[in-house]
Structure formats: structure tokens, C-alpha cells
Short mmCIF file of C-alpha atoms in Angstrom, two decimals:
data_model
loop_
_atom_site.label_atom_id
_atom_site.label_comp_id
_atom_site.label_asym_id
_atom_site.label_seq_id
_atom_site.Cartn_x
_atom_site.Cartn_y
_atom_site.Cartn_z
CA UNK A 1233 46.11 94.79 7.66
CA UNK A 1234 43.63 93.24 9.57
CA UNK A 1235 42.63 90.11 12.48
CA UNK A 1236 41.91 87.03 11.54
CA UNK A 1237 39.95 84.42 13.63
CA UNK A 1238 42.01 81.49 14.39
CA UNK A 1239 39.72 79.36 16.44
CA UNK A 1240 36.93 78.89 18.48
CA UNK A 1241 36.98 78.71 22.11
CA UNK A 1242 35.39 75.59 23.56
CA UNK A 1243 34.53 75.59 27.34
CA UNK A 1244 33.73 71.70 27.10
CA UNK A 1245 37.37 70.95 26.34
CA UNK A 1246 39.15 69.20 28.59
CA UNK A 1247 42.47 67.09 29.83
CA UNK A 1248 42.81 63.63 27.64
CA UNK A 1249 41.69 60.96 29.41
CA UNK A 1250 44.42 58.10 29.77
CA UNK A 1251 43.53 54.65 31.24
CA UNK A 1252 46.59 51.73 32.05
CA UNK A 1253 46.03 48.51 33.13
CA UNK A 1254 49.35 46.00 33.80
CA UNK A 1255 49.68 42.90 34.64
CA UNK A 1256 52.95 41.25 35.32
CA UNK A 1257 54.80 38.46 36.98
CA UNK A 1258 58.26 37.92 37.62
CA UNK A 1259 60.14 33.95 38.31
CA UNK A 1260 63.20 32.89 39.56
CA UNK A 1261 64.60 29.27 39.51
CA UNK A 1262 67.88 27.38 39.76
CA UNK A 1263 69.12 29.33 42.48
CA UNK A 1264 68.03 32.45 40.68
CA UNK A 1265 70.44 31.63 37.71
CA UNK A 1266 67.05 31.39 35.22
CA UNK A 1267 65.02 34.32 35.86
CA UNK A 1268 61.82 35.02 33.70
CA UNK A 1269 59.65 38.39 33.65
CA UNK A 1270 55.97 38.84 31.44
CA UNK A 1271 54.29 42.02 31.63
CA UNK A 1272 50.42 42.06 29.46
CA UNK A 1273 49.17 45.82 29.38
CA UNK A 1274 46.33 47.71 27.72
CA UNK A 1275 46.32 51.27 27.29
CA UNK A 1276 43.10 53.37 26.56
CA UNK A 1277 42.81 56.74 25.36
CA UNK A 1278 39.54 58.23 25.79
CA UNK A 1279 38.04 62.06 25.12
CA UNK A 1280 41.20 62.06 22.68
CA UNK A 1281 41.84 65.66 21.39
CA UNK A 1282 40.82 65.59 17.88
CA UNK A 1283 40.14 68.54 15.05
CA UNK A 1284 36.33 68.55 13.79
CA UNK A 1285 35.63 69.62 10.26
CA UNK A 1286 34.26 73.36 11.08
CA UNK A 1287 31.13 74.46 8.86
CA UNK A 1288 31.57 76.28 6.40
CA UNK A 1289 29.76 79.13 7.44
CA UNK A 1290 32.16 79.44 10.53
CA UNK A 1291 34.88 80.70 8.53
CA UNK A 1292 37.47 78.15 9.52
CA UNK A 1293 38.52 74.74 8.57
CA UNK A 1294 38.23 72.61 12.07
CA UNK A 1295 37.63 73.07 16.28
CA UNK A 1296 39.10 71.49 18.69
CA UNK A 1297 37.22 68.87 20.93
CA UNK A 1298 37.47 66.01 22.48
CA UNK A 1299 36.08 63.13 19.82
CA UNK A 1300 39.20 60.59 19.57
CA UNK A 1301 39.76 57.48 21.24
CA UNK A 1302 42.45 54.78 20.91
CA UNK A 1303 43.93 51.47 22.57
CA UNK A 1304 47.12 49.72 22.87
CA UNK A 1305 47.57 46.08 23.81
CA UNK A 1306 50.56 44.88 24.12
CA UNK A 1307 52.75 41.89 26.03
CA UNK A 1308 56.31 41.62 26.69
CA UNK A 1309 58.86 38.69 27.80
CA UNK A 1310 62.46 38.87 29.28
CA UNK A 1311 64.19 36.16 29.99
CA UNK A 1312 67.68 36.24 31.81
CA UNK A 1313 69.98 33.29 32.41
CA UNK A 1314 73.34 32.41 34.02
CA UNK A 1315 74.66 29.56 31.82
CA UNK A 1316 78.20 28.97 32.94
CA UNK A 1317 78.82 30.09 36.70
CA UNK A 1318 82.02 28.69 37.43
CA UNK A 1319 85.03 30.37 39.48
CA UNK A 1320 86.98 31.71 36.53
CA UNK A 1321 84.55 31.45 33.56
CA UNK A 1322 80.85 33.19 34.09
CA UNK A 1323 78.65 33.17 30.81
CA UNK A 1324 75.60 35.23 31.20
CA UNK A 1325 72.64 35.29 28.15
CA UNK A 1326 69.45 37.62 28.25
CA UNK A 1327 66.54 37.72 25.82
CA UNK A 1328 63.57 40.37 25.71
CA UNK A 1329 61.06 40.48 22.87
CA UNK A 1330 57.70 42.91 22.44
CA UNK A 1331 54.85 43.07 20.47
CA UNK A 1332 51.99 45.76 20.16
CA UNK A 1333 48.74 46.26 18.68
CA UNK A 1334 47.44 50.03 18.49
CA UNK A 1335 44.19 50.51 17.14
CA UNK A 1336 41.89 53.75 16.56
CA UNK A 1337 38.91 53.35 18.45
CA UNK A 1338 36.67 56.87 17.96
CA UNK A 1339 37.46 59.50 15.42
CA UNK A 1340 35.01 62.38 14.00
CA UNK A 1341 33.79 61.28 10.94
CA UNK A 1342 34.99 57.58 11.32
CA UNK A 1343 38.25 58.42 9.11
CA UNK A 1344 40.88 61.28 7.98
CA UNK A 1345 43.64 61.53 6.11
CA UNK A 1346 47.15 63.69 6.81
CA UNK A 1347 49.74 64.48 4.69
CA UNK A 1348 53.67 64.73 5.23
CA UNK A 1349 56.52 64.49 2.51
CA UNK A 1350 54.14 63.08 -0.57
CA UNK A 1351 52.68 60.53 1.27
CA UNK A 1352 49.11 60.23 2.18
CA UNK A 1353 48.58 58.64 5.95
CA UNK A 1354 45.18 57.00 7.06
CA UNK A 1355 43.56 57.00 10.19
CA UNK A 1356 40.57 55.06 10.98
CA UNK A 1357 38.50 53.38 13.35
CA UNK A 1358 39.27 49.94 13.74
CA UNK A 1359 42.94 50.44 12.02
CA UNK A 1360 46.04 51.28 13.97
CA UNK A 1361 47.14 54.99 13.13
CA UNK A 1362 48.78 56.37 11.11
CA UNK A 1363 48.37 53.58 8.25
CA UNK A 1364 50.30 54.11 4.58
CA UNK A 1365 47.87 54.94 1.89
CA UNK A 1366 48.25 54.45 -1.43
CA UNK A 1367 48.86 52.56 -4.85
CA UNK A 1368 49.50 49.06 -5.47
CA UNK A 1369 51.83 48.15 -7.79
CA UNK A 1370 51.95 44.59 -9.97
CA UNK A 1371 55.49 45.68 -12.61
CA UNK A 1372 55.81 47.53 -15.33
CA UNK A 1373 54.10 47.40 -18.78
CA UNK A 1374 56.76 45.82 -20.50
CA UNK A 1375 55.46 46.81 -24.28
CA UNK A 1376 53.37 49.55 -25.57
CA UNK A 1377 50.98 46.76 -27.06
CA UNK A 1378 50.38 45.25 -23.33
CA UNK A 1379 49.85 47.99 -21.64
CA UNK A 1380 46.92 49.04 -24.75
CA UNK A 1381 45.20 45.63 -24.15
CA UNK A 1382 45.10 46.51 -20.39
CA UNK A 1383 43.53 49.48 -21.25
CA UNK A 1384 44.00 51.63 -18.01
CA UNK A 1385 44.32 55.22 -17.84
CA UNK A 1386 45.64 57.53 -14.66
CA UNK A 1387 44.08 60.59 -13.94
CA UNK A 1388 46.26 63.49 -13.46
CA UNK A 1389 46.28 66.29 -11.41
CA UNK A 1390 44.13 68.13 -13.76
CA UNK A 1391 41.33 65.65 -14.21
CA UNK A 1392 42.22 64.55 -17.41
CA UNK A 1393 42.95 60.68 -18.46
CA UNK A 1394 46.51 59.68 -19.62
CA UNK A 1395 46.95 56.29 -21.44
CA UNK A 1396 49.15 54.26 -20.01
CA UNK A 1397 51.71 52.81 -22.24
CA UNK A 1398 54.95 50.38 -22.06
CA UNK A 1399 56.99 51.13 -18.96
CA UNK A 1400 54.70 52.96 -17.35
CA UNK A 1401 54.09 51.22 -13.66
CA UNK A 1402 51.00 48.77 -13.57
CA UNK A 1403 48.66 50.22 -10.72
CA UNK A 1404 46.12 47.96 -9.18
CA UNK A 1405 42.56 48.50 -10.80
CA UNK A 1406 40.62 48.08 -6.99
CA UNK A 1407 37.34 49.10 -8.60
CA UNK A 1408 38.16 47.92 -11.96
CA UNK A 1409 36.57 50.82 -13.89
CA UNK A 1410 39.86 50.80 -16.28
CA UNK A 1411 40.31 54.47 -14.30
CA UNK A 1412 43.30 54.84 -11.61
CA UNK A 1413 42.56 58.00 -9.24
CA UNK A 1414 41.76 57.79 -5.98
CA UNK A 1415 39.10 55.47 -5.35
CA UNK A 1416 42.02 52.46 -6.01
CA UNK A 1417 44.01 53.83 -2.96
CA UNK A 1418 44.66 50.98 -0.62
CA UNK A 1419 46.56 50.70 2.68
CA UNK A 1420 50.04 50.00 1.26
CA UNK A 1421 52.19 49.63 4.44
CA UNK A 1422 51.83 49.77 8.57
CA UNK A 1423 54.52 51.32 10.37
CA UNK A 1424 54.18 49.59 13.38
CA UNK A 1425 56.49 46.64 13.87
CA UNK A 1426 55.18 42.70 14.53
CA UNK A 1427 57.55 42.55 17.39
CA UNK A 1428 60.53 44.19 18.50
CA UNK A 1429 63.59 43.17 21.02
CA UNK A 1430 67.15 42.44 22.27
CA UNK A 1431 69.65 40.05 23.54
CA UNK A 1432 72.28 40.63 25.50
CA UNK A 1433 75.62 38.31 26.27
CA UNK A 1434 78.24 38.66 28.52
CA UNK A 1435 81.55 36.24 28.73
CA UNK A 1436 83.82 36.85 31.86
CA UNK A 1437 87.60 34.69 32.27
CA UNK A 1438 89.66 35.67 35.11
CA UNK A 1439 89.81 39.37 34.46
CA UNK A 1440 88.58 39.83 31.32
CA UNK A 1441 84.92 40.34 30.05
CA UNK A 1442 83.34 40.34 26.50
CA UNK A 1443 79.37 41.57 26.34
CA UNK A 1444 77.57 42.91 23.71
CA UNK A 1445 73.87 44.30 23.21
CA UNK A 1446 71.57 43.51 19.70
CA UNK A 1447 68.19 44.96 18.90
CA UNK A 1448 65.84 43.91 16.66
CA UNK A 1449 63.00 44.65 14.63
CA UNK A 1450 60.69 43.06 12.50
CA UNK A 1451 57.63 43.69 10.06
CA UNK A 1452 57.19 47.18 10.04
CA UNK A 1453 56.94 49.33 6.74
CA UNK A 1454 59.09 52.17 5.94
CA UNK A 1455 58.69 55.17 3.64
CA UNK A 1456 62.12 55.57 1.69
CA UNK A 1457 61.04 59.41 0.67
CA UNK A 1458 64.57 59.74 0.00
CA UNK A 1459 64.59 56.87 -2.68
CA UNK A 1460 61.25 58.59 -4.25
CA UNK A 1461 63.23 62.35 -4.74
CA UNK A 1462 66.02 60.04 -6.45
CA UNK A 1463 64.64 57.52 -8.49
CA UNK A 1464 61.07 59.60 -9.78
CA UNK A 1465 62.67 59.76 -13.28
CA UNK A 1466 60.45 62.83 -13.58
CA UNK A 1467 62.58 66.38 -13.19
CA UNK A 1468 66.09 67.66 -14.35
CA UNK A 1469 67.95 66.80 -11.16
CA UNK A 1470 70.32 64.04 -10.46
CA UNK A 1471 68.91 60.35 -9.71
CA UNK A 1472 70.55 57.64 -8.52
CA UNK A 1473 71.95 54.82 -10.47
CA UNK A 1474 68.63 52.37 -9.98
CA UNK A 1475 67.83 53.98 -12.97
CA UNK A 1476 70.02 52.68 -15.39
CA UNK A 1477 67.95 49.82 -14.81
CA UNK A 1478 64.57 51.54 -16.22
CA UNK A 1479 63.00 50.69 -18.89
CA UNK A 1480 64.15 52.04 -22.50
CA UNK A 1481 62.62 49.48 -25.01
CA UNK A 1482 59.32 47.77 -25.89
CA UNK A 1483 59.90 43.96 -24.42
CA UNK A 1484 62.33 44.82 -21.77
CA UNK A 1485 61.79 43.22 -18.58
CA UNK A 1486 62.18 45.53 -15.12
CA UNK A 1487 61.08 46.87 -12.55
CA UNK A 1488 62.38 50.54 -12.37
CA UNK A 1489 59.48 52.55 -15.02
CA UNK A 1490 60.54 54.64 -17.68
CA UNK A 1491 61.84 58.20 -17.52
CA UNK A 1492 59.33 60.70 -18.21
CA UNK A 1493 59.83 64.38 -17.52
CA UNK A 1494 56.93 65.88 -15.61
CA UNK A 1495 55.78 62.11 -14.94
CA UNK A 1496 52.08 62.05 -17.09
CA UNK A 1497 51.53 58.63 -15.88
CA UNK A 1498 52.01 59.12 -12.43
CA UNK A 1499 54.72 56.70 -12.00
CA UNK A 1500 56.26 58.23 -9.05
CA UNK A 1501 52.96 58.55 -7.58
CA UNK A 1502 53.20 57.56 -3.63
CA UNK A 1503 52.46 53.41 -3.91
CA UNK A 1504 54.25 50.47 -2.25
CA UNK A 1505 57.01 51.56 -4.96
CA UNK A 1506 58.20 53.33 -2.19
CA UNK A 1507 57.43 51.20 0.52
CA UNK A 1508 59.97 48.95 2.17
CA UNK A 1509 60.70 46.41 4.81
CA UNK A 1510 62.06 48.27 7.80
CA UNK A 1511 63.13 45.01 9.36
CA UNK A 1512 67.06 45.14 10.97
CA UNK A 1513 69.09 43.29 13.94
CA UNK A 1514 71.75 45.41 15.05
CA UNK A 1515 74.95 45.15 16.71
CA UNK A 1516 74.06 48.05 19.02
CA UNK A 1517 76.86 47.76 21.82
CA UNK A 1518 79.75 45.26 21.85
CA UNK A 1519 82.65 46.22 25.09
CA UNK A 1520 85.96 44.45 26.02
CA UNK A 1521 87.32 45.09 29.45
CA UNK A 1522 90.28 43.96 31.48
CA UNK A 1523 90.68 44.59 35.38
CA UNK A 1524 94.66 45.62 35.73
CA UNK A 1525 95.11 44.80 39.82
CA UNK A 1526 95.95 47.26 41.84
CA UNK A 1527 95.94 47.25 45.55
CA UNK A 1528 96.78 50.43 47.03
CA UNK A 1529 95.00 51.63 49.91
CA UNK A 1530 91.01 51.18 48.69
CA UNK A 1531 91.79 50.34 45.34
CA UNK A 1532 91.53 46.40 44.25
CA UNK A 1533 91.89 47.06 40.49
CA UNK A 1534 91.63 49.59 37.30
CA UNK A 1535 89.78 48.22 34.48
CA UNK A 1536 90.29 49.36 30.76
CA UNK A 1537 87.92 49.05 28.41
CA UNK A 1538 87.37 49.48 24.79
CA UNK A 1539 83.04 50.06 23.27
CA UNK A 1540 81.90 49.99 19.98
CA UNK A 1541 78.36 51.15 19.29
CA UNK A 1542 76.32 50.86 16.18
CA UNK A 1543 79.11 48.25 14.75
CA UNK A 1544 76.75 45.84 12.46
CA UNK A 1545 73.47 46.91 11.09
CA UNK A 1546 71.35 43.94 8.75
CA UNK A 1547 68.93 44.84 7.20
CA UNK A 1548 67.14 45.01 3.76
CA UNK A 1549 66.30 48.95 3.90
CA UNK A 1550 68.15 51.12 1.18
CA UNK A 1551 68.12 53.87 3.16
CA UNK A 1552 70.82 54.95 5.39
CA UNK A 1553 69.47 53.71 8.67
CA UNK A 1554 66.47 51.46 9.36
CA UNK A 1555 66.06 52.99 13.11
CA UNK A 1556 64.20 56.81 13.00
CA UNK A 1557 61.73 58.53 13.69
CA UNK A 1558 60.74 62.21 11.70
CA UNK A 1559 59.13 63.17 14.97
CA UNK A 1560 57.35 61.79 17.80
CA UNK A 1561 54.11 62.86 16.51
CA UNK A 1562 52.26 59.26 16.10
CA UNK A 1563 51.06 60.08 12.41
CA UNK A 1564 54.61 60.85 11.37
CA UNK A 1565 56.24 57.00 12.32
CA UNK A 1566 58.26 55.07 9.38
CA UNK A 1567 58.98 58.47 7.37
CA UNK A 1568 62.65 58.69 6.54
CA UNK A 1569 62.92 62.23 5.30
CA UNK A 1570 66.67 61.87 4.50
CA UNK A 1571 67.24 61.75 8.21
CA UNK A 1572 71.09 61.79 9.79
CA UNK A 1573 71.66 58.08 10.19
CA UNK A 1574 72.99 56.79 13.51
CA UNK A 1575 76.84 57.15 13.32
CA UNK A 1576 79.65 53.91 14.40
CA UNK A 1577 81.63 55.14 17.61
#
């Protein structure tokens, strides 16, 4: 038994330091039946809390200062209208959409990388955070002979070269030393979406009033870690029927690489194999109601209504929901660890 150090104390450390700027205007016109709202904001992160590499000498493997620094820019748009006001029949339509750009702007060292579920996550100046690191992919060998002319090998875990060979994946060469390791990872997917939003609609006739709520998404990456436990081709347990696609014989055409037990060749190495669109618009809320009169004393009417939420989901993911998040940590975004999808009510 014994004590172990687990830090450093550093009387220099101190609170974040968060900075917000906003601007925003909001318009009315047609008798406030067009209404129109903009917001453009930038937020700065400065004397971010950050973990130094420690020296060796020290005994530990980081301390804790204040080295980090990041922005946020971002702009977003509403837009509300009334486009049938009449005495019976009122038709209302509202639109919002938002875009963001996050981007690392001091970090010890320029650069780290994190690890969570398999996959390797870069952050570095001048890059939003949290970045997916990896492998490129361009197919699968479809013949031993092709992938012999190519001539690459992967280095294992060990250090030692494997030749590829026909359906094993093809791995972009970055350096083109014939060698894939390390020095050809690449950033393989951002998890930050081009621009996200909703639109709303409401229908009212006499009593009765249809509305219903969709959100959107678009361009952000997604790590299916899921997909990767059942479709690695490279361990006893069960895999999911993708793989009856893989390939089997020299000429075959496909994209699913052969099984291999123990995977030599690395096939189920993290790469953009694993990296998919995250892109979905979703029926999120759609309600019916009816107001029943009834005048009795204060009462003018009882409505009764029937919701349905999560009804429609489109979407090209192949997981079981497109929406997550593993954790709110900001290095963890676009990680589907098997998560519990969102369920229809």
C-alpha cells in the first residue's frame, strides 16, 4: 500500500474566460402577419482549461493550466408568417435555420489527439474540435494479382508489414512510401453539421387545428461504432448480414472486405469505412385538436387532442437514430455507441 501523486497544484489557475458578442434584429410587416428575426454571434473562449504534457521527471503524465482557446461564429434566421388569416380558416408557416463554425484557436503543443470507442479524434489549432481521424478508403482489392502490383503493406500493431492481398480494403497511400501506418491518417469526417433547423405549420378550420414541428440536419459526419463491432469480419461473434456481401473470390467486385479472423490487414481499422452522413429531417411533432363547446359558467370549450412525436425520421444513417449525443463533452460529438434511439409516442 502506498500514496500516489495525482497532480500538481497550480496557484496560477483560474476561472475560463468566456467572451459573447450578439447582434440581432427583429422585423415585422403586413400588419405583423410576416415577421423576420437574424441573430450573428461570436463566442470566444480564452485561458481555456487544457492538460500540458508533464515532464517526465515529474512523475505524471499532464497539469492542469490554462493554455486553450476557441471561437464560435455563428448566424441564425427565423422567419414566421400568417398566410391565410381569414374568419374560419387561419394557416400559419414558420421557418428557422442555423449554421456554426467552431474553431480551436490555442492549444499546448498546437495539436492532441483523444481516444473513445476505436476512434482516434483530432484537435488542432485552426480546425474545429473534435475532428475524425483516420484512414481513407478507395474499395477493395478485387484480385490477389491487383492488390501485388499496388504493392502496399499495413503495419500492424506489432511493427511488422503485412501484404495486402485481394479483398483486403485499399487505404490511401498520403505519403506514398508503399507503407500504411500512421503517417497516412487524414481527417476523415467533422461532426459538426453545415446547418441545422425547423419548420413549423399550423392549419386551423372552425374548431379544428392540424400543426406539426420538423427538424433538420445536414452535413455532419457520424461514427456508426455499432456498424464497426458488426461488420469487422475479424472475431467469432455474430455480424450482421452486410457481410454476405464480402468478398470471397479473386475478381469479385464489392465493397464489404474479406473475412479475416484477427484482421492482419487492418481492414476494420477506424477509416471513413465507418464514417457516415448524419444528415435527417424529422417529423418531430405532428397534433390534431378539436374544441368541443361548452359554456357553463367560465368555460367556452374543451378541446381534445391527439400528438404524435418522433413519427417520420429520413435519413441515410444505418444506425438506429441519426439524433445523439454519447455525452456533452465536446470531443465526444457524432459517436453512436449503440445508443437507445429516440422512441415513436
Amino acid at each position: 500500500q502506498g500514496l500516489v501523486r495525482a497532480n500538481f497544484g497550480n496557484p496560477a489557475l483560474q476561472w475560463e474566460v468566456g467572451k459573447k458578442f450578439d447582434f440581432g434584429m427583429d422585423a415585422s410587416f403586413l400588419q405583423e402577419r410576416l415577421s423576420i428575426t437574424a441573430d450573428i454571434f461570436r463566442n470566444t473562449t480564452e485561458k481555456m482549461i487544457t492538460q500540458d504534457a508533464a515532464p517526465t521527471a515529474s512523475g505524471l503524465l499532464y497539469s492542469v493550466a490554462n493554455n486553450g482557446g476557441m471561437q464560435t461564429n455563428g448566424v441564425e434566421l427565423s422567419v414566421n408568417a400568417r398566410i391565410i388569416n381569414k374568419d374560419r380558416l387561419k394557416w400559419d408557416v414558420g421557418f428557422n435555420i442555423a449554421t456554426y463554425r467552431n474553431k480551436i484557436t490555442k492549444l499546448p503543443g498546437n495539436s492532441m489527439q483523444t481516444q473513445y470507442a476505436g476512434a482516434t479524434i483530432l484537435t488542432q489549432v485552426g480546425l474545429p474540435a473534435g475532428m475524425f481521424y483516420g484512414y481513407k478508403t478507395n474499395g477493395v482489392y478485387t484480385s490477389n494479382a491487383e492488390a501485388a502490383s499496388a504493392g502496399i503493406s499495413v503495419r500492424n500493431s506489432k511493427g511488422d508489414l503485412v501484404p495486402q492481398q485481394g479483398g483486403d480494403l485499399r487505404f490511401v497511400d498520403v505519403n506514398n512510401d508503399k507503407i500504411i501506418d500512421t503517417k497516412d491518417m487524414q481527417v476523415i469526417g467533422n461532426p459538426n453539421p453545415d446547418y441545422t433547423g425547423g419548420i413549423t405549420t399550423g392549419v386551423t378550420y372552425d374548431r379544428v387545428t392540424v400543426s406539426a414541428l420538423f427538424t433538420f440536419s445536414h452535413g455532419n459526419s457520424l461514427y456508426n461504432y455499432t456498424r464497426r463491432e458488426i461488420e469487422s469480419e475479424s472475431s467469432a461473434q455474430n455480424q450482421s448480414l452486410a457481410i454476405l456481401n464480402r468478398w470471397r473470390a479473386d475478381g469479385q467486385v464489392t465493397a464489404v472486405p474479406r473475412a479475416s479472423y484477427g484482421d492482419p490487414s487492418g481492414n476494420s481499422s477506424f477509416s471513413d469505412r465507418w464514417i457516415e452522413d448524419g444528415s435527417y429531417l424529422r417529423l418531430r411533432t405532428l397534433s390534431v385538436s378539436y374544441d368541443v363547446p361548452f359554456k357553463y359558467k367560465f368555460f367556452k370549450y374543451v378541446k381534445i387532442y391527439a400528438t404524435g412525436n418522433n413519427l417520420l425520421t429520413f435519413t441515410r444513417y444505418l444506425g438506429y437514430d441519426p439524433e445523439f449525443a454519447a455525452n456533452e463533452n465536446i470531443l465526444l460529438q457524432g459517436i453512436d455507441t449503440t445508443l437507445e434511439p429516440q422512441f415513436r409516442t
